[in-house]
mmCIF file of C-alpha atoms in Angstrom:
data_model
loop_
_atom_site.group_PDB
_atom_site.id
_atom_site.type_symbol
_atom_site.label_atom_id
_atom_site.label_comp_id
_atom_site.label_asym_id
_atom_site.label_seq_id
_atom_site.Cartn_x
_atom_site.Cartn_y
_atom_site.Cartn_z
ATOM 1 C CA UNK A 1 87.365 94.459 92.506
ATOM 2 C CA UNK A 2 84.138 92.442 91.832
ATOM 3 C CA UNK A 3 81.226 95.094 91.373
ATOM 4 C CA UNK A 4 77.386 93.002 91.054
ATOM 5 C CA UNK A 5 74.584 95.205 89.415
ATOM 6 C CA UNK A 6 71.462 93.526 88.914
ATOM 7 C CA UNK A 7 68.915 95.297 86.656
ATOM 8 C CA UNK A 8 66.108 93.510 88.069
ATOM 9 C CA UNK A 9 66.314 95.182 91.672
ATOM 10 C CA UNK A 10 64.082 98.128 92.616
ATOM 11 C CA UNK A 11 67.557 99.898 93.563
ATOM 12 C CA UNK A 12 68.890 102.188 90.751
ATOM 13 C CA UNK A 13 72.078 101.076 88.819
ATOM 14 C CA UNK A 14 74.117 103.882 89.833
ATOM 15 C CA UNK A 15 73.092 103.139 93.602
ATOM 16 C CA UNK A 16 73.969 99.453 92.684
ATOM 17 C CA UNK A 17 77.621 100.771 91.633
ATOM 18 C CA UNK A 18 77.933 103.197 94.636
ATOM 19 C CA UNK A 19 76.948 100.691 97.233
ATOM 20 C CA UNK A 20 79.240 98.235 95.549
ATOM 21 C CA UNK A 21 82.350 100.304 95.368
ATOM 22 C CA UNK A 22 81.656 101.988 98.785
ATOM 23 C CA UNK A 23 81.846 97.963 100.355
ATOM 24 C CA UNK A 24 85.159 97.389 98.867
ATOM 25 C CA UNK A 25 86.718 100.945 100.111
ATOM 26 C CA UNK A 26 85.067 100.090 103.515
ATOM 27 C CA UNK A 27 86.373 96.703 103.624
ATOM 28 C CA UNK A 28 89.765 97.537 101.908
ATOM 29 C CA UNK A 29 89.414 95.759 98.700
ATOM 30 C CA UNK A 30 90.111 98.810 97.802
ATOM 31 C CA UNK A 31 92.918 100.923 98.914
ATOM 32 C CA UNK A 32 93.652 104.773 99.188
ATOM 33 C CA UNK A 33 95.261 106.195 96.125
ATOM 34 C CA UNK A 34 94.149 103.207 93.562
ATOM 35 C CA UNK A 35 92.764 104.064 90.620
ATOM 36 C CA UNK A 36 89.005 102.869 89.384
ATOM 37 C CA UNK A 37 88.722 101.998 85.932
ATOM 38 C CA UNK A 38 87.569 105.163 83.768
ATOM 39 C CA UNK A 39 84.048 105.689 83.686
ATOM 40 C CA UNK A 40 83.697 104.798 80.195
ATOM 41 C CA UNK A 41 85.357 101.823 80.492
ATOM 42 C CA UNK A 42 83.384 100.536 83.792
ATOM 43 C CA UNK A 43 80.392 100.899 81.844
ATOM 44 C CA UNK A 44 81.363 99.049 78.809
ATOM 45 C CA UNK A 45 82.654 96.540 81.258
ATOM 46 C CA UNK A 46 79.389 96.579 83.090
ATOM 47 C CA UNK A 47 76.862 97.334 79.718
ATOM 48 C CA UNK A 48 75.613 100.524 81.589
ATOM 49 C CA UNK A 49 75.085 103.974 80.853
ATOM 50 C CA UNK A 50 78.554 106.126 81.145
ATOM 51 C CA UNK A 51 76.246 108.650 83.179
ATOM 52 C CA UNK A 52 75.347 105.839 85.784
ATOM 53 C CA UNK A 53 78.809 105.314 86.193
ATOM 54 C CA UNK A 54 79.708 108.840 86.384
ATOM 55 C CA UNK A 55 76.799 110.053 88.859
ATOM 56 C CA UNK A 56 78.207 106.369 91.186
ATOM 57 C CA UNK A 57 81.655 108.151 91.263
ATOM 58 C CA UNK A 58 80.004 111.626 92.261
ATOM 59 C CA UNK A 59 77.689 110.389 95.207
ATOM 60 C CA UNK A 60 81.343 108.663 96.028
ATOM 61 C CA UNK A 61 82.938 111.731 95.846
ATOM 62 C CA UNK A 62 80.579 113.700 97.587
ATOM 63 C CA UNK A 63 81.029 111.147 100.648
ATOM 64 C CA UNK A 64 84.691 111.755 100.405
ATOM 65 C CA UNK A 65 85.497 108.111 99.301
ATOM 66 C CA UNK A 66 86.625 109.348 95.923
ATOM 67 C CA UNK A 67 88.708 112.116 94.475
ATOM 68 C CA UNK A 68 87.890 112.862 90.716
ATOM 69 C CA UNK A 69 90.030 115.058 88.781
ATOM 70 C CA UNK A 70 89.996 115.696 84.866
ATOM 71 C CA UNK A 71 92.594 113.872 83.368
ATOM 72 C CA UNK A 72 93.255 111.624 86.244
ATOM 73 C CA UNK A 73 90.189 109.651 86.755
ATOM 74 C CA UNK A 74 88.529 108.494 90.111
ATOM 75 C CA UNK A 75 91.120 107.646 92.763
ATOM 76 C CA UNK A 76 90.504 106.082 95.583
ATOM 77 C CA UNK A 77 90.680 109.488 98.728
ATOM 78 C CA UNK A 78 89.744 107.297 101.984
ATOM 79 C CA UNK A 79 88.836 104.332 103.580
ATOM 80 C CA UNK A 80 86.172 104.554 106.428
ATOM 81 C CA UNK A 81 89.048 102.746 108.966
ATOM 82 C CA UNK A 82 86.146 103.229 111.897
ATOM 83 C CA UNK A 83 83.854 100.998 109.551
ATOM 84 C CA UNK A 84 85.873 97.995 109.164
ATOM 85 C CA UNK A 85 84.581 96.550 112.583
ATOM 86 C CA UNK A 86 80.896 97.223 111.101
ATOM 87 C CA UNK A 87 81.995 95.310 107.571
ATOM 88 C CA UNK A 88 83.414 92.404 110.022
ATOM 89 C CA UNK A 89 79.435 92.092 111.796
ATOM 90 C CA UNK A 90 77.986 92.442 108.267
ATOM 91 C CA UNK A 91 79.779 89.918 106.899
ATOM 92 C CA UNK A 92 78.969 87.428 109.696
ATOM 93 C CA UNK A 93 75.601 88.564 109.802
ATOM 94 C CA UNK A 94 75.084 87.651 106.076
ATOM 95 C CA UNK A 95 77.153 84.496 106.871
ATOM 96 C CA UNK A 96 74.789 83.615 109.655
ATOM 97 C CA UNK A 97 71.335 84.278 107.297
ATOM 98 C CA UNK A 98 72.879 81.963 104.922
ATOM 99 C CA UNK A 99 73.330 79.499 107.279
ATOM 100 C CA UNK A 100 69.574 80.222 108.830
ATOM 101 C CA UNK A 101 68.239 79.962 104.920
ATOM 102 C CA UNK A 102 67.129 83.512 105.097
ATOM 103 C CA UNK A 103 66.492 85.029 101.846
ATOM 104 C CA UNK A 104 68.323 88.562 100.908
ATOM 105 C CA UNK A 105 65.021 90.276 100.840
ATOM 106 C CA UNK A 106 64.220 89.016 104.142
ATOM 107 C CA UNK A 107 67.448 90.287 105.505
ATOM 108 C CA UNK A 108 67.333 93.629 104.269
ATOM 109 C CA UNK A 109 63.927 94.089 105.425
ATOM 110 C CA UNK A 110 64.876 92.944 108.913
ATOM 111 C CA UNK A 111 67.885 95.742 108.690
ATOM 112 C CA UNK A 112 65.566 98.544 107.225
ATOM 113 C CA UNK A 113 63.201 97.494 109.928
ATOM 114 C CA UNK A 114 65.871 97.800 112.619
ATOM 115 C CA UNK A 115 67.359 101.052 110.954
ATOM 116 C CA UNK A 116 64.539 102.821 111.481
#
């Protein structure tokens, strides 16, 4: 699993790590019952915080995406199957504003806009 954080975005780290692990459960990078890296470990691994790490795997928990127990870590509890159509169109629709030379700002103001 590749997880990107960049510092230098307005988005908090642990939001960074969420949204990262949450694409690769969605996608299936990830798959039910693996096993993420210990949260002292990711952060080494990543040169964060252990509590930015640990308050990622809570919001992930708290979605149902994770299951954390003492002892055993954070395992992988589901993969949003009804999503993987939506990861399909969000990976095109990146491919596309590549192709288009459409910054990543740009994009994600154009999908905040139509959010809303």
């Amino acid at each position: 699993m590749l997880i990107r954080i960049d510092p230098t975005l307005s988005m908090p780290l642990f939001e960074q790590l969420a949204t990262s692990i949450r694409a690769s459960i969605i996608d299936g990078r990830l798959s039910v019952g693996e096993r993420l890296l210990p949260a002292r470990q990711l952060a080494e691994a990543l040169d964060i915080n252990v509590h930015t790490v640990l308050r990622a795997y809570q919001i992930l928990r708290e979605e149902g995406l994770l299951d954390m127990r003492p002892g055993r870590g954070a395992i992988v509890a589901g993969r949003i199957g009804q999503h993987a159509a939506l990861a399909g169109a969000i990976h095109d629709l990146v491919d596309e504003a590549k192709l288009r030379n459409i910054s990543e700002s740009a994009l994600l103001s154009l999908i905040r806009e139509a959010y809303k």
